[in-house]
């Protein structure tokens, strides 16, 4: 169903495909628990092109490939690639396409993964394109929600933080809408969800509202998905300084929230979740980060037709 496909945006998936990804990730997670040796990517090379900072996405994609007995070639930073000499993403993609069976790319430019996909015959996976999308993060978020709540629908989720620049929330909101969940957007007013995304979600039947009252939103929410303010997307450093620290989840916030609320965060965290919250059983963000391995194993295996 996903063989040979690029993964560029969460808008591309049908419910049937999402269910297949969840099922495949569950199967791989069980295999990892049983310490089984998996050979799904035997003979395959995954190109890992990260032209923007990353810890989780890069390392978990590379670990996922290795767990499936694939091999990895990597480009850790733009400064050591020929992009620094002025080479285009298109030419880079055309070239690397001849070296690998799958290309994972992160780049600061919105639309960069789509450009790479336009020029590469092998599947291209978007590891984050500027303030655009981060679909594989949203898929591991979906897998986390499934594992933590036992469901992916009928939930109320507050998306809190930098909704303007946060590619993870852009991607996740489309998945939440597809499964008919209720979404509450909470952000500083200058960092609200882009109007075109909100309008598109509504046109798809999404149940979306916006609020500035975080406590009220969390009192009704099964999940709060927190994001940091994306400092690297600000043109004016003074504006970042003005906004930083404008929301913090601490144990007082948790006490006022719906009982049992799950707290997700794509990480990295700066100061928007107090470290005291880490001991709360509903704090899922480190489990969430670890769910990236079976989810990304599933994606690599599915796009190469080796699941
Ligand atoms: N969540 C996420 O994308 O983390 P990294 O930036 O560390 O890859």
PDB file of C-alpha atoms and ligand atoms in Angstrom:
ATOM      1  CA  UNK A   1       0.000   0.000   0.000  1.00  0.00           C
ATOM      2  CA  UNK A   2       2.907   2.394   0.703  1.00  0.00           C
ATOM      3  CA  UNK A   3       5.591   0.720  -1.406  1.00  0.00           C
ATOM      4  CA  UNK A   4       7.613   3.270  -3.378  1.00  0.00           C
ATOM      5  CA  UNK A   5       5.754   6.201  -1.841  1.00  0.00           C
ATOM      6  CA  UNK A   6       7.295   9.419  -0.548  1.00  0.00           C
ATOM      7  CA  UNK A   7       6.326  10.575   2.935  1.00  0.00           C
ATOM      8  CA  UNK A   8       6.055  14.347   2.727  1.00  0.00           C
ATOM      9  CA  UNK A   9       2.996  15.466   4.668  1.00  0.00           C
ATOM     10  CA  UNK A  10       0.362  13.918   6.923  1.00  0.00           C
ATOM     11  CA  UNK A  11      -2.292  15.179   4.516  1.00  0.00           C
ATOM     12  CA  UNK A  12      -1.364  12.334   2.168  1.00  0.00           C
ATOM     13  CA  UNK A  13      -2.542   9.423   4.322  1.00  0.00           C
ATOM     14  CA  UNK A  14      -5.834   7.542   4.286  1.00  0.00           C
ATOM     15  CA  UNK A  15      -7.129   6.002   7.516  1.00  0.00           C
ATOM     16  CA  UNK A  16      -6.352   2.588   6.017  1.00  0.00           C
ATOM     17  CA  UNK A  17      -2.699   3.571   5.502  1.00  0.00           C
ATOM     18  CA  UNK A  18      -2.447   5.071   8.993  1.00  0.00           C
ATOM     19  CA  UNK A  19      -3.876   1.908  10.504  1.00  0.00           C
ATOM     20  CA  UNK A  20      -1.295  -0.123   8.545  1.00  0.00           C
ATOM     21  CA  UNK A  21       1.535   2.063   9.900  1.00  0.00           C
ATOM     22  CA  UNK A  22       0.277   1.627  13.491  1.00  0.00           C
ATOM     23  CA  UNK A  23      -0.082  -2.125  13.018  1.00  0.00           C
ATOM     24  CA  UNK A  24       3.389  -2.445  11.482  1.00  0.00           C
ATOM     25  CA  UNK A  25       4.972  -0.346  14.248  1.00  0.00           C
ATOM     26  CA  UNK A  26       3.261  -2.535  16.861  1.00  0.00           C
ATOM     27  CA  UNK A  27       4.664  -5.647  15.178  1.00  0.00           C
ATOM     28  CA  UNK A  28       8.189  -4.224  15.073  1.00  0.00           C
ATOM     29  CA  UNK A  29       7.997  -3.081  18.687  1.00  0.00           C
ATOM     30  CA  UNK A  30       7.073  -6.636  19.721  1.00  0.00           C
ATOM     31  CA  UNK A  31       9.970  -8.019  17.664  1.00  0.00           C
ATOM     32  CA  UNK A  32      12.352  -5.578  19.381  1.00  0.00           C
ATOM     33  CA  UNK A  33      11.039  -6.654  22.804  1.00  0.00           C
ATOM     34  CA  UNK A  34      11.712 -10.270  21.839  1.00  0.00           C
ATOM     35  CA  UNK A  35      15.218  -9.219  20.690  1.00  0.00           C
ATOM     36  CA  UNK A  36      14.608 -10.782  17.279  1.00  0.00           C
ATOM     37  CA  UNK A  37      17.112 -10.075  14.518  1.00  0.00           C
ATOM     38  CA  UNK A  38      15.267  -8.437  11.629  1.00  0.00           C
ATOM     39  CA  UNK A  39      16.563  -8.505   8.063  1.00  0.00           C
ATOM     40  CA  UNK A  40      13.860  -6.477   6.319  1.00  0.00           C
ATOM     41  CA  UNK A  41      16.325  -3.900   4.970  1.00  0.00           C
ATOM     42  CA  UNK A  42      19.136  -6.334   4.257  1.00  0.00           C
ATOM     43  CA  UNK A  43      20.970  -4.956   1.202  1.00  0.00           C
ATOM     44  CA  UNK A  44      19.266  -1.548   1.445  1.00  0.00           C
ATOM     45  CA  UNK A  45      20.992   1.788   1.977  1.00  0.00           C
ATOM     46  CA  UNK A  46      19.247   4.667   3.723  1.00  0.00           C
ATOM     47  CA  UNK A  47      20.634   8.161   3.020  1.00  0.00           C
ATOM     48  CA  UNK A  48      20.316  10.419   6.047  1.00  0.00           C
ATOM     49  CA  UNK A  49      20.524  14.046   4.889  1.00  0.00           C
ATOM     50  CA  UNK A  50      20.169  16.377   7.853  1.00  0.00           C
ATOM     51  CA  UNK A  51      20.895  19.970   6.896  1.00  0.00           C
ATOM     52  CA  UNK A  52      19.322  21.324  10.089  1.00  0.00           C
ATOM     53  CA  UNK A  53      19.923  20.424  13.752  1.00  0.00           C
ATOM     54  CA  UNK A  54      18.452  17.136  14.985  1.00  0.00           C
ATOM     55  CA  UNK A  55      19.009  14.594  17.723  1.00  0.00           C
ATOM     56  CA  UNK A  56      15.902  12.393  17.702  1.00  0.00           C
ATOM     57  CA  UNK A  57      14.833  12.302  14.065  1.00  0.00           C
ATOM     58  CA  UNK A  58      18.272  11.647  12.659  1.00  0.00           C
ATOM     59  CA  UNK A  59      19.442   9.142  15.248  1.00  0.00           C
ATOM     60  CA  UNK A  60      16.138   7.265  15.410  1.00  0.00           C
ATOM     61  CA  UNK A  61      15.910   6.952  11.621  1.00  0.00           C
ATOM     62  CA  UNK A  62      19.483   5.681  11.528  1.00  0.00           C
ATOM     63  CA  UNK A  63      18.850   3.298  14.448  1.00  0.00           C
ATOM     64  CA  UNK A  64      15.622   2.108  12.801  1.00  0.00           C
ATOM     65  CA  UNK A  65      17.498   1.310   9.581  1.00  0.00           C
ATOM     66  CA  UNK A  66      20.211  -0.545  11.510  1.00  0.00           C
ATOM     67  CA  UNK A  67      17.591  -2.498  13.524  1.00  0.00           C
ATOM     68  CA  UNK A  68      16.251  -3.747  10.186  1.00  0.00           C
ATOM     69  CA  UNK A  69      19.755  -4.709   8.997  1.00  0.00           C
ATOM     70  CA  UNK A  70      19.926  -1.812   6.567  1.00  0.00           C
ATOM     71  CA  UNK A  71      22.962   0.398   6.097  1.00  0.00           C
ATOM     72  CA  UNK A  72      23.136   4.157   6.474  1.00  0.00           C
ATOM     73  CA  UNK A  73      25.050   6.897   4.685  1.00  0.00           C
ATOM     74  CA  UNK A  74      24.743  10.269   6.309  1.00  0.00           C
ATOM     75  CA  UNK A  75      25.218  13.957   5.696  1.00  0.00           C
ATOM     76  CA  UNK A  76      25.356  15.447   9.153  1.00  0.00           C
ATOM     77  CA  UNK A  77      25.365  19.131   8.252  1.00  0.00           C
ATOM     78  CA  UNK A  78      25.053  21.464   5.303  1.00  0.00           C
ATOM     79  CA  UNK A  79      28.494  22.952   5.955  1.00  0.00           C
ATOM     80  CA  UNK A  80      30.221  19.730   4.880  1.00  0.00           C
ATOM     81  CA  UNK A  81      27.944  19.035   1.918  1.00  0.00           C
ATOM     82  CA  UNK A  82      28.085  20.584  -1.529  1.00  0.00           C
ATOM     83  CA  UNK A  83      25.073  22.743  -0.590  1.00  0.00           C
ATOM     84  CA  UNK A  84      27.762  24.944   0.970  1.00  0.00           C
ATOM     85  CA  UNK A  85      29.202  25.367  -2.561  1.00  0.00           C
ATOM     86  CA  UNK A  86      25.814  26.456  -3.857  1.00  0.00           C
ATOM     87  CA  UNK A  87      24.470  23.106  -5.079  1.00  0.00           C
ATOM     88  CA  UNK A  88      20.684  22.944  -5.201  1.00  0.00           C
ATOM     89  CA  UNK A  89      18.484  20.524  -3.262  1.00  0.00           C
ATOM     90  CA  UNK A  90      17.308  19.197  -6.639  1.00  0.00           C
ATOM     91  CA  UNK A  91      20.843  18.308  -7.789  1.00  0.00           C
ATOM     92  CA  UNK A  92      21.672  16.873  -4.355  1.00  0.00           C
ATOM     93  CA  UNK A  93      18.561  14.666  -4.505  1.00  0.00           C
ATOM     94  CA  UNK A  94      19.286  13.517  -8.077  1.00  0.00           C
ATOM     95  CA  UNK A  95      22.804  12.552  -7.016  1.00  0.00           C
ATOM     96  CA  UNK A  96      21.994  10.796  -3.740  1.00  0.00           C
ATOM     97  CA  UNK A  97      19.157   8.929  -5.487  1.00  0.00           C
ATOM     98  CA  UNK A  98      21.876   6.888  -7.194  1.00  0.00           C
ATOM     99  CA  UNK A  99      23.521   6.038  -3.858  1.00  0.00           C
ATOM    100  CA  UNK A 100      20.597   4.894  -1.718  1.00  0.00           C
ATOM    101  CA  UNK A 101      17.229   3.098  -1.678  1.00  0.00           C
ATOM    102  CA  UNK A 102      15.516   5.639   0.609  1.00  0.00           C
ATOM    103  CA  UNK A 103      16.346   9.289   1.325  1.00  0.00           C
ATOM    104  CA  UNK A 104      15.489  10.942   4.639  1.00  0.00           C
ATOM    105  CA  UNK A 105      15.915  14.706   4.473  1.00  0.00           C
ATOM    106  CA  UNK A 106      15.664  17.612   6.924  1.00  0.00           C
ATOM    107  CA  UNK A 107      16.207  21.119   5.652  1.00  0.00           C
ATOM    108  CA  UNK A 108      15.265  24.595   6.914  1.00  0.00           C
ATOM    109  CA  UNK A 109      13.464  25.454   3.680  1.00  0.00           C
ATOM    110  CA  UNK A 110       9.720  24.788   3.586  1.00  0.00           C
ATOM    111  CA  UNK A 111       8.979  22.520   0.617  1.00  0.00           C
ATOM    112  CA  UNK A 112      12.539  21.131   0.514  1.00  0.00           C
ATOM    113  CA  UNK A 113      11.435  17.495   0.916  1.00  0.00           C
ATOM    114  CA  UNK A 114       8.911  17.922  -1.892  1.00  0.00           C
ATOM    115  CA  UNK A 115      11.705  19.312  -4.096  1.00  0.00           C
ATOM    116  CA  UNK A 116      13.926  16.336  -3.263  1.00  0.00           C
ATOM    117  CA  UNK A 117      11.042  13.963  -4.041  1.00  0.00           C
ATOM    118  CA  UNK A 118      10.464  15.671  -7.382  1.00  0.00           C
ATOM    119  CA  UNK A 119      14.032  14.786  -8.412  1.00  0.00           C
ATOM    120  CA  UNK A 120      14.577  11.387  -6.747  1.00  0.00           C
ATOM    121  CA  UNK A 121      13.042   8.141  -7.998  1.00  0.00           C
ATOM    122  CA  UNK A 122      13.490   6.389  -4.653  1.00  0.00           C
ATOM    123  CA  UNK A 123      11.186   7.199  -1.732  1.00  0.00           C
ATOM    124  CA  UNK A 124      11.928  10.483   0.036  1.00  0.00           C
ATOM    125  CA  UNK A 125      10.935  10.883   3.667  1.00  0.00           C
ATOM    126  CA  UNK A 126      10.476  14.375   5.076  1.00  0.00           C
ATOM    127  CA  UNK A 127      12.359  14.643   8.370  1.00  0.00           C
ATOM    128  CA  UNK A 128      11.169  18.237   8.816  1.00  0.00           C
ATOM    129  CA  UNK A 129      11.036  21.027   6.212  1.00  0.00           C
ATOM    130  CA  UNK A 130      11.412  24.371   7.956  1.00  0.00           C
ATOM    131  CA  UNK A 131       8.110  25.498   9.424  1.00  0.00           C
ATOM    132  CA  UNK A 132       6.236  23.221   7.026  1.00  0.00           C
ATOM    133  CA  UNK A 133       5.631  19.636   8.076  1.00  0.00           C
ATOM    134  CA  UNK A 134       7.220  16.880  10.149  1.00  0.00           C
ATOM    135  CA  UNK A 135       5.058  13.917   9.189  1.00  0.00           C
ATOM    136  CA  UNK A 136       7.083  11.121  10.747  1.00  0.00           C
ATOM    137  CA  UNK A 137       6.998  12.925  14.111  1.00  0.00           C
ATOM    138  CA  UNK A 138       3.206  13.106  13.850  1.00  0.00           C
ATOM    139  CA  UNK A 139       3.052   9.394  13.024  1.00  0.00           C
ATOM    140  CA  UNK A 140       5.072   8.512  16.109  1.00  0.00           C
ATOM    141  CA  UNK A 141       2.841  10.907  18.070  1.00  0.00           C
ATOM    142  CA  UNK A 142      -0.181   9.001  16.763  1.00  0.00           C
ATOM    143  CA  UNK A 143       1.431   5.715  17.766  1.00  0.00           C
ATOM    144  CA  UNK A 144       2.124   7.183  21.229  1.00  0.00           C
ATOM    145  CA  UNK A 145      -1.485   8.348  21.600  1.00  0.00           C
ATOM    146  CA  UNK A 146      -2.660   4.874  20.575  1.00  0.00           C
ATOM    147  CA  UNK A 147      -0.389   3.208  23.124  1.00  0.00           C
ATOM    148  CA  UNK A 148      -1.082   5.649  25.952  1.00  0.00           C
ATOM    149  CA  UNK A 149      -4.867   5.979  25.601  1.00  0.00           C
ATOM    150  CA  UNK A 150      -5.801   2.768  23.753  1.00  0.00           C
ATOM    151  CA  UNK A 151      -7.476   4.838  21.026  1.00  0.00           C
ATOM    152  CA  UNK A 152      -6.791   7.418  18.332  1.00  0.00           C
ATOM    153  CA  UNK A 153     -10.272   8.929  18.102  1.00  0.00           C
ATOM    154  CA  UNK A 154     -12.910  10.444  20.386  1.00  0.00           C
ATOM    155  CA  UNK A 155     -10.261  12.473  22.211  1.00  0.00           C
ATOM    156  CA  UNK A 156      -9.885  16.134  23.092  1.00  0.00           C
ATOM    157  CA  UNK A 157      -6.362  17.396  22.497  1.00  0.00           C
ATOM    158  CA  UNK A 158      -4.946  20.822  23.253  1.00  0.00           C
ATOM    159  CA  UNK A 159      -2.064  21.905  21.021  1.00  0.00           C
ATOM    160  CA  UNK A 160      -0.098  24.421  23.071  1.00  0.00           C
ATOM    161  CA  UNK A 161       2.796  26.652  22.099  1.00  0.00           C
ATOM    162  CA  UNK A 162       4.311  27.976  18.901  1.00  0.00           C
ATOM    163  CA  UNK A 163       1.593  26.826  16.527  1.00  0.00           C
ATOM    164  CA  UNK A 164       2.735  29.268  13.851  1.00  0.00           C
ATOM    165  CA  UNK A 165       6.213  27.855  13.340  1.00  0.00           C
ATOM    166  CA  UNK A 166       5.836  24.381  14.861  1.00  0.00           C
ATOM    167  CA  UNK A 167       5.891  21.846  12.044  1.00  0.00           C
ATOM    168  CA  UNK A 168       5.039  19.009  14.436  1.00  0.00           C
ATOM    169  CA  UNK A 169       1.679  20.554  15.318  1.00  0.00           C
ATOM    170  CA  UNK A 170       0.956  21.315  11.680  1.00  0.00           C
ATOM    171  CA  UNK A 171       1.413  17.637  10.864  1.00  0.00           C
ATOM    172  CA  UNK A 172      -0.356  16.270  13.937  1.00  0.00           C
ATOM    173  CA  UNK A 173      -3.423  18.474  13.489  1.00  0.00           C
ATOM    174  CA  UNK A 174      -4.267  16.801  10.154  1.00  0.00           C
ATOM    175  CA  UNK A 175      -4.013  13.335  11.723  1.00  0.00           C
ATOM    176  CA  UNK A 176      -6.183  14.366  14.666  1.00  0.00           C
ATOM    177  CA  UNK A 177      -8.777  15.780  12.266  1.00  0.00           C
ATOM    178  CA  UNK A 178      -8.767  12.602  10.169  1.00  0.00           C
ATOM    179  CA  UNK A 179      -9.638  10.545  13.271  1.00  0.00           C
ATOM    180  CA  UNK A 180     -12.372  12.985  14.326  1.00  0.00           C
ATOM    181  CA  UNK A 181     -10.731  14.285  17.473  1.00  0.00           C
ATOM    182  CA  UNK A 182     -11.559  17.644  19.027  1.00  0.00           C
ATOM    183  CA  UNK A 183      -8.666  20.129  18.943  1.00  0.00           C
ATOM    184  CA  UNK A 184      -8.121  23.233  21.045  1.00  0.00           C
ATOM    185  CA  UNK A 185      -5.349  25.567  19.885  1.00  0.00           C
ATOM    186  CA  UNK A 186      -3.647  27.587  22.640  1.00  0.00           C
ATOM    187  CA  UNK A 187      -0.761  29.924  21.880  1.00  0.00           C
ATOM    188  CA  UNK A 188       0.541  33.452  22.326  1.00  0.00           C
ATOM    189  CA  UNK A 189      -1.567  35.472  19.853  1.00  0.00           C
ATOM    190  CA  UNK A 190       1.365  36.178  17.504  1.00  0.00           C
ATOM    191  CA  UNK A 191       2.149  32.438  17.336  1.00  0.00           C
ATOM    192  CA  UNK A 192      -1.347  31.202  16.451  1.00  0.00           C
ATOM    193  CA  UNK A 193      -1.935  28.327  14.033  1.00  0.00           C
ATOM    194  CA  UNK A 194      -1.686  29.695  10.453  1.00  0.00           C
ATOM    195  CA  UNK A 195      -5.158  30.683   9.268  1.00  0.00           C
ATOM    196  CA  UNK A 196      -4.859  28.559   6.117  1.00  0.00           C
ATOM    197  CA  UNK A 197      -4.235  25.415   8.175  1.00  0.00           C
ATOM    198  CA  UNK A 198      -7.166  26.125  10.522  1.00  0.00           C
ATOM    199  CA  UNK A 199      -9.406  26.791   7.511  1.00  0.00           C
ATOM    200  CA  UNK A 200      -8.281  23.592   5.794  1.00  0.00           C
ATOM    201  CA  UNK A 201      -8.831  21.531   8.949  1.00  0.00           C
ATOM    202  CA  UNK A 202     -12.341  22.948   9.242  1.00  0.00           C
ATOM    203  CA  UNK A 203     -13.064  22.254   5.579  1.00  0.00           C
ATOM    204  CA  UNK A 204     -12.050  18.639   6.249  1.00  0.00           C
ATOM    205  CA  UNK A 205     -14.608  18.506   9.065  1.00  0.00           C
ATOM    206  CA  UNK A 206     -12.097  19.136  11.876  1.00  0.00           C
ATOM    207  CA  UNK A 207     -13.512  20.181  15.262  1.00  0.00           C
ATOM    208  CA  UNK A 208     -11.175  23.097  15.995  1.00  0.00           C
ATOM    209  CA  UNK A 209     -11.341  25.994  18.452  1.00  0.00           C
ATOM    210  CA  UNK A 210      -8.845  28.551  19.743  1.00  0.00           C
ATOM    211  CA  UNK A 211      -8.361  29.873  23.255  1.00  0.00           C
ATOM    212  CA  UNK A 212      -5.991  31.962  25.331  1.00  0.00           C
ATOM    213  CA  UNK A 213      -7.140  30.244  28.546  1.00  0.00           C
ATOM    214  CA  UNK A 214      -4.771  27.302  28.947  1.00  0.00           C
ATOM    215  CA  UNK A 215      -6.278  26.112  32.256  1.00  0.00           C
ATOM    216  CA  UNK A 216      -9.767  25.992  30.769  1.00  0.00           C
ATOM    217  CA  UNK A 217      -8.505  24.034  27.753  1.00  0.00           C
ATOM    218  CA  UNK A 218      -6.564  21.546  29.871  1.00  0.00           C
ATOM    219  CA  UNK A 219      -9.557  20.976  32.162  1.00  0.00           C
ATOM    220  CA  UNK A 220     -11.341  19.479  29.128  1.00  0.00           C
ATOM    221  CA  UNK A 221      -8.414  17.720  27.470  1.00  0.00           C
ATOM    222  CA  UNK A 222      -7.328  14.087  27.425  1.00  0.00           C
ATOM    223  CA  UNK A 223      -4.015  15.166  25.927  1.00  0.00           C
ATOM    224  CA  UNK A 224      -1.933  18.324  25.871  1.00  0.00           C
ATOM    225  CA  UNK A 225       0.694  18.461  23.137  1.00  0.00           C
ATOM    226  CA  UNK A 226       3.252  21.080  24.140  1.00  0.00           C
ATOM    227  CA  UNK A 227       5.804  22.644  21.795  1.00  0.00           C
ATOM    228  CA  UNK A 228       8.683  24.996  22.439  1.00  0.00           C
ATOM    229  CA  UNK A 229       8.872  28.459  20.923  1.00  0.00           C
ATOM    230  CA  UNK A 230      10.882  27.871  17.743  1.00  0.00           C
ATOM    231  CA  UNK A 231      13.676  30.379  18.291  1.00  0.00           C
ATOM    232  CA  UNK A 232      15.397  29.477  15.004  1.00  0.00           C
ATOM    233  CA  UNK A 233      12.363  30.678  12.989  1.00  0.00           C
ATOM    234  CA  UNK A 234      12.352  34.223  14.439  1.00  0.00           C
ATOM    235  CA  UNK A 235      13.710  37.050  12.299  1.00  0.00           C
ATOM    236  CA  UNK A 236      13.796  39.384  15.327  1.00  0.00           C
ATOM    237  CA  UNK A 237      15.633  37.955  18.381  1.00  0.00           C
ATOM    238  CA  UNK A 238      13.933  40.581  20.590  1.00  0.00           C
ATOM    239  CA  UNK A 239      10.542  39.120  19.690  1.00  0.00           C
ATOM    240  CA  UNK A 240      11.714  35.676  20.813  1.00  0.00           C
ATOM    241  CA  UNK A 241      12.968  37.183  24.096  1.00  0.00           C
ATOM    242  CA  UNK A 242       9.576  38.842  24.587  1.00  0.00           C
ATOM    243  CA  UNK A 243       7.650  35.606  24.065  1.00  0.00           C
ATOM    244  CA  UNK A 244       9.889  33.014  25.705  1.00  0.00           C
ATOM    245  CA  UNK A 245       8.527  31.681  28.980  1.00  0.00           C
ATOM    246  CA  UNK A 246       4.988  32.831  28.154  1.00  0.00           C
ATOM    247  CA  UNK A 247       3.620  29.385  29.053  1.00  0.00           C
ATOM    248  CA  UNK A 248       4.978  26.729  31.396  1.00  0.00           C
ATOM    249  CA  UNK A 249       3.431  23.409  32.365  1.00  0.00           C
ATOM    250  CA  UNK A 250       4.288  22.575  35.957  1.00  0.00           C
ATOM    251  CA  UNK A 251       2.662  20.353  38.565  1.00  0.00           C
ATOM    252  CA  UNK A 252       0.277  23.167  39.552  1.00  0.00           C
ATOM    253  CA  UNK A 253      -0.955  23.235  35.947  1.00  0.00           C
ATOM    254  CA  UNK A 254      -1.313  19.448  35.977  1.00  0.00           C
ATOM    255  CA  UNK A 255      -3.330  19.620  39.219  1.00  0.00           C
ATOM    256  CA  UNK A 256      -5.832  21.975  37.542  1.00  0.00           C
ATOM    257  CA  UNK A 257      -6.045  19.848  34.361  1.00  0.00           C
ATOM    258  CA  UNK A 258      -8.359  16.923  33.583  1.00  0.00           C
ATOM    259  CA  UNK A 259      -7.440  13.951  35.759  1.00  0.00           C
ATOM    260  CA  UNK A 260      -5.076  11.598  33.958  1.00  0.00           C
ATOM    261  CA  UNK A 261      -4.185  14.092  31.229  1.00  0.00           C
ATOM    262  CA  UNK A 262      -1.367  12.850  28.983  1.00  0.00           C
ATOM    263  CA  UNK A 263       1.404  15.314  28.275  1.00  0.00           C
ATOM    264  CA  UNK A 264       3.158  14.946  24.939  1.00  0.00           C
ATOM    265  CA  UNK A 265       6.036  17.004  23.565  1.00  0.00           C
ATOM    266  CA  UNK A 266       8.080  16.283  20.423  1.00  0.00           C
ATOM    267  CA  UNK A 267      11.239  17.503  22.221  1.00  0.00           C
ATOM    268  CA  UNK A 268      13.643  19.204  22.479  1.00  0.00           C
ATOM    269  CA  UNK A 269      12.193  20.989  25.501  1.00  0.00           C
ATOM    270  CA  UNK A 270      13.518  24.363  26.587  1.00  0.00           C
ATOM    271  CA  UNK A 271      11.536  25.643  29.597  1.00  0.00           C
ATOM    272  CA  UNK A 272       7.895  25.040  28.641  1.00  0.00           C
ATOM    273  CA  UNK A 273       7.549  21.899  30.784  1.00  0.00           C
ATOM    274  CA  UNK A 274       9.077  22.058  34.264  1.00  0.00           C
ATOM    275  CA  UNK A 275      11.339  19.097  34.982  1.00  0.00           C
ATOM    276  CA  UNK A 276       9.218  18.302  38.072  1.00  0.00           C
ATOM    277  CA  UNK A 277       6.544  17.086  35.614  1.00  0.00           C
ATOM    278  CA  UNK A 278       8.848  14.318  34.332  1.00  0.00           C
ATOM    279  CA  UNK A 279       7.894  12.116  37.314  1.00  0.00           C
ATOM    280  CA  UNK A 280       4.139  12.471  36.583  1.00  0.00           C
ATOM    281  CA  UNK A 281       2.885   9.192  35.087  1.00  0.00           C
ATOM    282  CA  UNK A 282       1.042  11.005  32.300  1.00  0.00           C
ATOM    283  CA  UNK A 283       4.270  12.679  31.143  1.00  0.00           C
ATOM    284  CA  UNK A 284       4.844  10.654  28.001  1.00  0.00           C
ATOM    285  CA  UNK A 285       7.498  12.655  26.147  1.00  0.00           C
ATOM    286  CA  UNK A 286      10.467  10.373  26.703  1.00  0.00           C
ATOM    287  CA  UNK A 287       8.371   7.263  25.966  1.00  0.00           C
ATOM    288  CA  UNK A 288       7.151   9.203  22.912  1.00  0.00           C
ATOM    289  CA  UNK A 289      10.756   9.782  21.782  1.00  0.00           C
ATOM    290  CA  UNK A 290      11.421   6.052  22.082  1.00  0.00           C
ATOM    291  CA  UNK A 291       8.307   5.184  20.067  1.00  0.00           C
ATOM    292  CA  UNK A 292      10.134   6.759  17.135  1.00  0.00           C
ATOM    293  CA  UNK A 293      12.119   3.564  16.599  1.00  0.00           C
ATOM    294  CA  UNK A 294       9.281   1.118  15.796  1.00  0.00           C
ATOM    295  CA  UNK A 295       7.379   3.856  13.944  1.00  0.00           C
ATOM    296  CA  UNK A 296      10.338   4.749  11.727  1.00  0.00           C
ATOM    297  CA  UNK A 297      11.173   1.061  11.257  1.00  0.00           C
ATOM    298  CA  UNK A 298       7.608   0.643   9.983  1.00  0.00           C
ATOM    299  CA  UNK A 299       7.947   3.576   7.589  1.00  0.00           C
ATOM    300  CA  UNK A 300      11.286   2.427   6.165  1.00  0.00           C
ATOM    301  CA  UNK A 301      10.018  -1.132   5.733  1.00  0.00           C
ATOM    302  CA  UNK A 302       6.716  -0.051   4.174  1.00  0.00           C
ATOM    303  CA  UNK A 303       8.136   2.394   1.612  1.00  0.00           C
ATOM    304  CA  UNK A 304      10.737  -0.150   0.506  1.00  0.00           C
ATOM    305  CA  UNK A 305       8.078  -2.880   0.263  1.00  0.00           C
ATOM    306  CA  UNK A 306       9.841  -4.987   2.875  1.00  0.00           C
ATOM    307  CA  UNK A 307       7.435  -4.860   5.827  1.00  0.00           C
TER     308      UNK A 307
HETATM  309  N1  LIG B   1      11.276  15.925  17.603  1.00  0.00           N
HETATM  310  C1  LIG B   1      12.326  16.215  16.801  1.00  0.00           C
HETATM  311  O1  LIG B   1      12.178  16.435  15.585  1.00  0.00           O
HETATM  312  O2  LIG B   1      13.518  16.218  17.435  1.00  0.00           O
HETATM  313  P1  LIG B   1      14.924  16.550  16.743  1.00  0.00           P
HETATM  314  O3  LIG B   1      14.851  17.975  16.265  1.00  0.00           O
HETATM  315  O4  LIG B   1      15.943  16.331  17.815  1.00  0.00           O
HETATM  316  O5  LIG B   1      15.092  15.617  15.575  1.00  0.00           O
END
